[in-house]
Coordinates of C-alpha atoms and ligand atoms in Angstrom, one line a residue:
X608 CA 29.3 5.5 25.8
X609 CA 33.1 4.9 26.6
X610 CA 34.8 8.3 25.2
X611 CA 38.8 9.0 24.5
X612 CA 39.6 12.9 24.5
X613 CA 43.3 14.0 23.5
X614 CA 43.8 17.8 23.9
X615 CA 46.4 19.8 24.9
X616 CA 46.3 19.9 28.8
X617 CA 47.9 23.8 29.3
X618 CA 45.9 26.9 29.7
X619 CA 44.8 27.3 25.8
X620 CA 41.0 27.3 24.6
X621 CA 41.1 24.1 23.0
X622 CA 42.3 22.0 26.3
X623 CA 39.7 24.2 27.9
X624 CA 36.7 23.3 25.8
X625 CA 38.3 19.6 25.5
X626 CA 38.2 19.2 29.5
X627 CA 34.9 20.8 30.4
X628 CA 33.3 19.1 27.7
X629 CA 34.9 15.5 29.3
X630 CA 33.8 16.6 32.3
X631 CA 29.6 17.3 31.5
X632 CA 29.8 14.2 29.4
X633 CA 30.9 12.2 32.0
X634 CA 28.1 14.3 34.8
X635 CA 25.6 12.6 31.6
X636 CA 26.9 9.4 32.8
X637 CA 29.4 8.4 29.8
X638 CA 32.8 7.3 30.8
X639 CA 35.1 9.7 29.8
X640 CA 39.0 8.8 29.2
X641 CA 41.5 11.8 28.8
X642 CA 44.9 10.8 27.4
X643 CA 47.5 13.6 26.9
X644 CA 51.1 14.1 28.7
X645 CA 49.8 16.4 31.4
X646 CA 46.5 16.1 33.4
X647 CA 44.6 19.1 32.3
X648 CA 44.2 21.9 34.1
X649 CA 40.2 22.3 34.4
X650 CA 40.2 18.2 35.2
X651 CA 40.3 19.5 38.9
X652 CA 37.9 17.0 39.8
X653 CA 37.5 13.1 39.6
X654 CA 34.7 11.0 39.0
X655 CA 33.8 7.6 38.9
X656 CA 33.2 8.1 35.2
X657 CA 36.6 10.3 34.5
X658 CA 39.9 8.3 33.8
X659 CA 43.4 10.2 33.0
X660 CA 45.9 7.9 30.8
X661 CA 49.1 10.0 30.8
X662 CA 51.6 9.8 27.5
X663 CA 55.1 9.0 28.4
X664 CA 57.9 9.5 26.1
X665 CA 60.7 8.2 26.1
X666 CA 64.2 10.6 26.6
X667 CA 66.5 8.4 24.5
X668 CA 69.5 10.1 23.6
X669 CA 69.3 10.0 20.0
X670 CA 66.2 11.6 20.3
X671 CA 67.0 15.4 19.4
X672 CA 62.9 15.7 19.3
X673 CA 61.1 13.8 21.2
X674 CA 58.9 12.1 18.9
X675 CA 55.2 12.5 21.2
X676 CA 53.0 12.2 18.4
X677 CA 54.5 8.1 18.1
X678 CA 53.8 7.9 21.7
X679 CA 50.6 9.7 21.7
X680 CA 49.8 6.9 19.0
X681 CA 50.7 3.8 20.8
X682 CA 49.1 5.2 23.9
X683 CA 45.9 5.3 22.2
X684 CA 46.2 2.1 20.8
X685 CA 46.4 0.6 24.4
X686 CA 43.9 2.9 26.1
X687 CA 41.3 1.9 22.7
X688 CA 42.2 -1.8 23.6
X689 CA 42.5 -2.3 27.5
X690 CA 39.5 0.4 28.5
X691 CA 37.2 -0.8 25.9
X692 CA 36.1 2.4 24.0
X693 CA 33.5 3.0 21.9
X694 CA 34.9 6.5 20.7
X695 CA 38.3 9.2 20.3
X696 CA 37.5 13.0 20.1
X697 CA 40.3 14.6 19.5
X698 CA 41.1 18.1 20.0
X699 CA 43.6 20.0 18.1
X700 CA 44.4 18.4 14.5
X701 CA 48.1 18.4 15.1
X702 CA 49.3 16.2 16.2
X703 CA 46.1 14.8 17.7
X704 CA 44.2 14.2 14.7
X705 CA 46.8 12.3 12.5
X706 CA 47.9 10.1 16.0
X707 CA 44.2 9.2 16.1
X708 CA 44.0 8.1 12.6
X709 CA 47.6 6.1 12.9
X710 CA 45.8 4.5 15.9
X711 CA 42.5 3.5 13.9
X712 CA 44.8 2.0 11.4
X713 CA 46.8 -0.2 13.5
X714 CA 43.8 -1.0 15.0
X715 CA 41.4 -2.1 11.9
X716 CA 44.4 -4.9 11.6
X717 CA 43.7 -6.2 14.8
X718 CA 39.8 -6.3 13.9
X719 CA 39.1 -3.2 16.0
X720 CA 37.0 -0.6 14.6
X721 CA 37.6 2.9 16.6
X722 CA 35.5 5.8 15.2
X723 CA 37.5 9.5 15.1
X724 CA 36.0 12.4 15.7
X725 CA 38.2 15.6 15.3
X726 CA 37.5 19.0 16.5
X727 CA 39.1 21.9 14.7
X728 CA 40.1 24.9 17.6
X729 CA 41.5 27.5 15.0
X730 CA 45.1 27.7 15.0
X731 CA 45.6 23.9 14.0
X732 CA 44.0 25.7 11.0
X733 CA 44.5 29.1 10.5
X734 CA 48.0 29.5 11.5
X735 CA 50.0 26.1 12.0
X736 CA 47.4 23.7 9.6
X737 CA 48.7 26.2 6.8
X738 CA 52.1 25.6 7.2
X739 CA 53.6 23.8 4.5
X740 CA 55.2 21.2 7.3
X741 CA 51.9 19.9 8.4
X742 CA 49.2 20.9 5.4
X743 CA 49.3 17.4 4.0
X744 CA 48.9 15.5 7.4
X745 CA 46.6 18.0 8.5
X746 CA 44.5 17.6 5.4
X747 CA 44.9 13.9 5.5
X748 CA 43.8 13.6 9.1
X749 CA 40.7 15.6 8.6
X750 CA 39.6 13.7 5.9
X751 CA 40.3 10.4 7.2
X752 CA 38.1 11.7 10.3
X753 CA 34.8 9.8 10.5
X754 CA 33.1 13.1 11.9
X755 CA 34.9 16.8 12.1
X756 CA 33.6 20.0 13.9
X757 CA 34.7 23.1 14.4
X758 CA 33.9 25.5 17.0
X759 CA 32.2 28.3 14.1
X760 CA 30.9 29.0 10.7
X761 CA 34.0 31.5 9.8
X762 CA 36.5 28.2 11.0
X763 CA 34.6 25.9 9.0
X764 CA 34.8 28.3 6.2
X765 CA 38.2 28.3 6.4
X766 CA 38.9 24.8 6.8
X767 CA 37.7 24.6 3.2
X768 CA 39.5 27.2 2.0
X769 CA 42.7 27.1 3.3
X770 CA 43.4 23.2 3.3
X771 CA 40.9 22.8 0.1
X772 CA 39.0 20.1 1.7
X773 CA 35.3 18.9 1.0
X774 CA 33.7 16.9 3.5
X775 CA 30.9 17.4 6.1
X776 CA 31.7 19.2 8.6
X777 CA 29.5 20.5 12.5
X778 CA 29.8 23.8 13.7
X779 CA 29.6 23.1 17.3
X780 CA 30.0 26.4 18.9
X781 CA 32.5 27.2 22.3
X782 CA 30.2 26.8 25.4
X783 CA 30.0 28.6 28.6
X784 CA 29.2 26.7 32.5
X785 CA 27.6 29.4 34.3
X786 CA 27.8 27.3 38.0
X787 CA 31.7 29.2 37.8
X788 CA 31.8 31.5 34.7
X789 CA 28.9 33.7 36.3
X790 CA 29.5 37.3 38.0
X791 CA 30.6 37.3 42.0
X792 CA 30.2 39.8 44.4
X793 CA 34.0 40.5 44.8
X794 CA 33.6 44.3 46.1
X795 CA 36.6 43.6 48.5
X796 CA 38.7 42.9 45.4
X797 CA 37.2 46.1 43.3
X798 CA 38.1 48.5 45.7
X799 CA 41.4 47.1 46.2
X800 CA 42.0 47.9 42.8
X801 CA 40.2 50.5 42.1
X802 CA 39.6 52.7 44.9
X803 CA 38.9 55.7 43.7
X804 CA 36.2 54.1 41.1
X805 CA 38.2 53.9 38.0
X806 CA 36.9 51.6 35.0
X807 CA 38.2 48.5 35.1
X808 CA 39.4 47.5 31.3
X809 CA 40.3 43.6 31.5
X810 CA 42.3 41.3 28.4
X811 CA 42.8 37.7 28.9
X812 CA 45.1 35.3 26.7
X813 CA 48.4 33.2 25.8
X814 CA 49.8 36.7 25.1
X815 CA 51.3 35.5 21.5
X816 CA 51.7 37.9 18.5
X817 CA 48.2 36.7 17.3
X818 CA 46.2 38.1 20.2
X819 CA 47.7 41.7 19.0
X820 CA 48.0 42.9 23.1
X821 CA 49.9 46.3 22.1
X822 CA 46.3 47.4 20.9
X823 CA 44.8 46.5 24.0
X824 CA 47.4 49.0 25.7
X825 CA 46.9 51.6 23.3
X826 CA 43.6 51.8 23.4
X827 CA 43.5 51.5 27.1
X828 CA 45.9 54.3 27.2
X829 CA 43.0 56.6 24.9
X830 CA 40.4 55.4 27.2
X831 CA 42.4 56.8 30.2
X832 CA 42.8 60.0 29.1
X833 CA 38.8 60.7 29.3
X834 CA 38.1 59.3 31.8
X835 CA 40.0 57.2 35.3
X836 CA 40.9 53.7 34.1
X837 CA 43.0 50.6 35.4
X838 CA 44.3 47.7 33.1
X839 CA 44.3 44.4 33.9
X840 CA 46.3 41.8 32.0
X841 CA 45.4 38.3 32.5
X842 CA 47.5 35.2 31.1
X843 CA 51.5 34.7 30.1
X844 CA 53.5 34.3 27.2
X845 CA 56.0 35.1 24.7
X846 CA 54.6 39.3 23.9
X847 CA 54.6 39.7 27.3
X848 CA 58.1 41.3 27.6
X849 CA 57.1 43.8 24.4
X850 CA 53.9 44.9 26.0
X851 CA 55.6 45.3 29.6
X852 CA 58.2 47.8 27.2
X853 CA 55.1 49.6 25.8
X854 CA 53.6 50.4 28.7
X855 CA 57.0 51.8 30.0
X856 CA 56.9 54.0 26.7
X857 CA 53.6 55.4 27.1
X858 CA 54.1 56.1 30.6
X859 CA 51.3 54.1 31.9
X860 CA 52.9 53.4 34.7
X861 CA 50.7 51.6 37.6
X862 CA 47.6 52.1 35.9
X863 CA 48.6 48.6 33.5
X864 CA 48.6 45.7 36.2
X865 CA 50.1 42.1 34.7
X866 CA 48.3 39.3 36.9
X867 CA 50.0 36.5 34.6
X868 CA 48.2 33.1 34.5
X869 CA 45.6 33.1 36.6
X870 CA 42.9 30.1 37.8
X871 CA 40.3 32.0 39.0
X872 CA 39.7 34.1 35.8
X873 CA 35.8 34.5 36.8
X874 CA 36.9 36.3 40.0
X875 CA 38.9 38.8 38.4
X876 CA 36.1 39.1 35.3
X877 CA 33.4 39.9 38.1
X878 CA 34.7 43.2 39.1
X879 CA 35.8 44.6 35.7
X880 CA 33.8 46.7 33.2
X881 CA 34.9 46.0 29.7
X882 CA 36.6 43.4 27.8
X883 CA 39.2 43.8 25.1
X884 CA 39.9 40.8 22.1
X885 CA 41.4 43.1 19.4
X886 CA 43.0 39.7 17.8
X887 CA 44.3 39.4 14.5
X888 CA 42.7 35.9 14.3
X889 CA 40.0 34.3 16.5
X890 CA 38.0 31.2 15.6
X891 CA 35.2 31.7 18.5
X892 CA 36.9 33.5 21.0
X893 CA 36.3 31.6 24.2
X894 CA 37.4 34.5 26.7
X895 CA 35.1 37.2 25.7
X896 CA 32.3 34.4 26.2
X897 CA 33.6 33.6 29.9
X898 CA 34.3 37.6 30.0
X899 CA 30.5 38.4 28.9
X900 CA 29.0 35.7 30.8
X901 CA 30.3 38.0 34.3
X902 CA 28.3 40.5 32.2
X903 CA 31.4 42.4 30.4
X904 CA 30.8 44.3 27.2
X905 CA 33.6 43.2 24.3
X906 CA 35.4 45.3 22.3
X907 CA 36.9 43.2 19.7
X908 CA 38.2 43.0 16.0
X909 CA 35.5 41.4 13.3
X910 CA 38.2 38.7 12.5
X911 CA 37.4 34.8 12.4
X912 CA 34.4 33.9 13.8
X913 CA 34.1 37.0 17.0
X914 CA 31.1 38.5 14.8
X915 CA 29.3 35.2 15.9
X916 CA 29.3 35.6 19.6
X917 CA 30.0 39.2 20.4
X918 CA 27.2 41.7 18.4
X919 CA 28.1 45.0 17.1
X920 CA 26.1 47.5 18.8
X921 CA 24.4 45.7 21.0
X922 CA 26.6 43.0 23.5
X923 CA 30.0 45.6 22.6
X924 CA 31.6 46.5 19.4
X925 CA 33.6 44.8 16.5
X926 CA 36.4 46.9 14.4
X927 CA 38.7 46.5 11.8
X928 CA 41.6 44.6 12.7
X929 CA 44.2 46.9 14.3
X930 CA 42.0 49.9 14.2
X931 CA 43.4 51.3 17.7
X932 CA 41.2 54.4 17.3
X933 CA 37.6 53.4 16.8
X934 CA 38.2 50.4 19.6
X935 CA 39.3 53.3 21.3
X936 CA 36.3 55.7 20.7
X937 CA 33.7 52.4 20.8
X938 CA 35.1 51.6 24.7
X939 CA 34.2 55.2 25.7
X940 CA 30.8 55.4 24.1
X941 CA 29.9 52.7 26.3
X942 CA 31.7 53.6 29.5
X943 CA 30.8 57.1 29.4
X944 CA 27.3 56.5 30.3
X945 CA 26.4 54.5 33.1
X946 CA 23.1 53.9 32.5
X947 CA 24.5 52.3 28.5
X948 CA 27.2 50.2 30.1
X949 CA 24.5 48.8 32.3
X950 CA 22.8 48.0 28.7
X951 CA 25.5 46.2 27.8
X952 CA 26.7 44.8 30.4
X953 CA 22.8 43.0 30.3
X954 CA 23.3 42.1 26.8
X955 CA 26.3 41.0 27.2
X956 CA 25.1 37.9 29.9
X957 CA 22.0 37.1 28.2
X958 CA 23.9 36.5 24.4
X959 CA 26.2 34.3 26.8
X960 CA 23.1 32.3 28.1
X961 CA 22.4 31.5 24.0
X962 CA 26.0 29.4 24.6
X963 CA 25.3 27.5 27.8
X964 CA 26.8 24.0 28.8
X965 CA 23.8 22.4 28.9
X966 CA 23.1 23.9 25.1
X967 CA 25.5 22.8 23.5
X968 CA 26.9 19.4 24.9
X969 CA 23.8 17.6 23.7
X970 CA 25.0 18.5 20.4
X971 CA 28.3 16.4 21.2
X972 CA 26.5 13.5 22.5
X973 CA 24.0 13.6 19.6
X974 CA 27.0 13.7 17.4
X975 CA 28.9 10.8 18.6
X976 CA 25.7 8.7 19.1
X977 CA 25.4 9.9 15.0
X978 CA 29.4 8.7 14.6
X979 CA 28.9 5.5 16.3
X980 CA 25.2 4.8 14.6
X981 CA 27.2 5.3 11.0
Ligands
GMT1561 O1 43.5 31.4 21.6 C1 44.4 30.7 21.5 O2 45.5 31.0 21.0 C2 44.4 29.3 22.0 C3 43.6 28.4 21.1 C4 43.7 27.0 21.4 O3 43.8 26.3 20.4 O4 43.8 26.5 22.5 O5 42.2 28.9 21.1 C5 41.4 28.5 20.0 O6 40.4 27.6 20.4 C6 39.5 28.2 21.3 C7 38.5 27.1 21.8 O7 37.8 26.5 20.7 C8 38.7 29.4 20.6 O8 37.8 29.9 21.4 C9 39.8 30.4 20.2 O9 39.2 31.4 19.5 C10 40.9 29.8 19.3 N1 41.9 30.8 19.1 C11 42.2 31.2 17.9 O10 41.6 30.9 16.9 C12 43.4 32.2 17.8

């Protein structure tokens, strides 16, 4: 097969899944096209199967906002025509979807049938796809889509409800590589950061309101007062400022480390004991995956679709959204004992395993075989 991915090339889940996913269907010997603005950052290797279109647009003056989503569009058009493909997956509905199904129009007038196949990440549904300013394109795009996914049951769920929509859709869940999500012997790094043994409490994100980092820091700062604890606080974004002031108040001091955006998450993952995901919203939650693949337990909240990776009681614990104090009291229970956090920390890896690469991008390839088949 000759595949188009769009995603968002930056740090986020989506590009993430996008880019990995290009990458193992190109290793299955499919040639794989990515076109997007920026080359991704996981595409850190080329094959002769991988190709990178980049989207240019154009700065015209009378352009107060840039208007990528045209560009995105013609791009496609081009990339459809001059490389031959049988296939675009986008990632992301906005604005990758509704550029997609611009392109198949324009297309189908020139005799060229494209298929579209649109993967839903969460946000494009649960936050901006409800937005008055997009709903209709959203909903549009998705049901113009000749196959849709999303990456769990509670997102597909959602889908329906929120943009009222009623077509088949895949729950294709988040996968996991474990040739680099997998844990390293890093003891050099451990005891640099913890030399006197403390309990390494790790949260990775975009750091955006959604992600709801002050309750990471408070309940780090109730698991610190039972027993010796460091924070480490993976990623970069707009909270960031907030949470450095919160730490300040609650006079954590040097105990609350900010590593900002990091490309050798696993490394950091390897030495650290628990992982926190209190988010408000989560439609899979692809870092307590690549956490609990390097054998970390998760506490998280029960929002979106967490209750279908991470397993209350058993690979962590899920709360209520926002409840600070049982996250709090969960995290102890576990790292109180050493001989339970080693429990975990095993159920943790082999509920990971149940998501592994080679798992689940069959499941793609079946699906677009299924797309193009139609
Ligand atoms: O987590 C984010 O805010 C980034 C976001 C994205 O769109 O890149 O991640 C979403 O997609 C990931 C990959 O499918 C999921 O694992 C994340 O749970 C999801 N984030 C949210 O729903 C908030």
């Amino acid at each position: 097969m000759n595949i188009g991915i769009v995603c968002y090339p930056t740090y986020g889940g989506s590009g993430v899944v996008a880019t990995e996913l290009g990458k193992a269907i190109a290793l299955r010997g499919h040639k794989v096209h990515f076109i997007t603005y920026k080359q991704p950052a996981r595409l850190d290797f080329f094959t002769e199967n991988t190709f990178y279109h980049e989207v240019y647009v154009s700065n015209y003056p009378l352009f107060d906002f840039p208007p990528y989503e045209t560009a995105l569009t013609s791009h496609l058009v081009d990339v459809v025509k001059s490389a031959k493909l049988d296939l675009l997956h986008v990632h992301y509905a906005i604005p990758h979807a509704s550029a997609a199904i611009l392109a198949k129009q324009i297309l189908a007038t020139e005799g060229i049938h494209i298929p579209v196949i649109t993967t839903l990440h969460g946000t494009d549904i649960t936050l901006v796809g409800k937005d008055a300013s997009f709903e209709p394109v959203v909903r549009y795009s998705i049901n113009m889509s000749d196959g849709v996914t999303t990456v769990s049951e509670s997102l597909k769920k959602d889908t329906f409800n929120i943009l009222n929509i009623c077509r088949e859709i895949l729950v294709i869940p988040n996968f996991i590589d474990f040739n680099r999500f997998s844990k390293q012997d890093r003891g050099h790094f451990k005891t640099a950061i913890a030399p006197n043994g403390e309990m390494l409490i790790v949260h990775t994100s975009n750091f955006r309101k959604v992600k709801r980092i002050d309750d990471v820091v408070k309940v780090f700062a109730e698991i610190k007062k039972k027993m010796p604890a460091k924070l480490l606080l993976i990623g970069d974004g707009p909270e960031r400022i907030n949470i450095e002031k919160l730490c300040r108040e609650l006079d954590l001091g040097e105990s609350v480390t900010f590593l900002g955006k990091q490309n050798q998450v696993e490394e950091i993952l390897s030495v650290c004991d628990l992982f926190l995901m209190p988010s408000e919203t989560e439609s899979f939650g692809l870092a307590a995956l690549e956490a609990m693949a390097c054998e970390l337990p998760v506490i998280s909240s029960n929002a979106g679709g967490i209750p279908e990776l991470n397993i209350d009681g058993k690979t962590g614990f899920l709360c209520d959204v926002g409840d600070v104090a049982s996250m709090a009291e969960k995290a102890i229970y576990i790292l109180e004992d050493p001989i339970r956090l080693k429990l975990f920390k095993y159920n943790a890896l082999e509920r990971a395993k149940e998501f592994d690469i080679h798992q689940i991008v069959p499941i793609y390839e079946a699906f677009y075989q299924k797309i193009l088949n139609k």
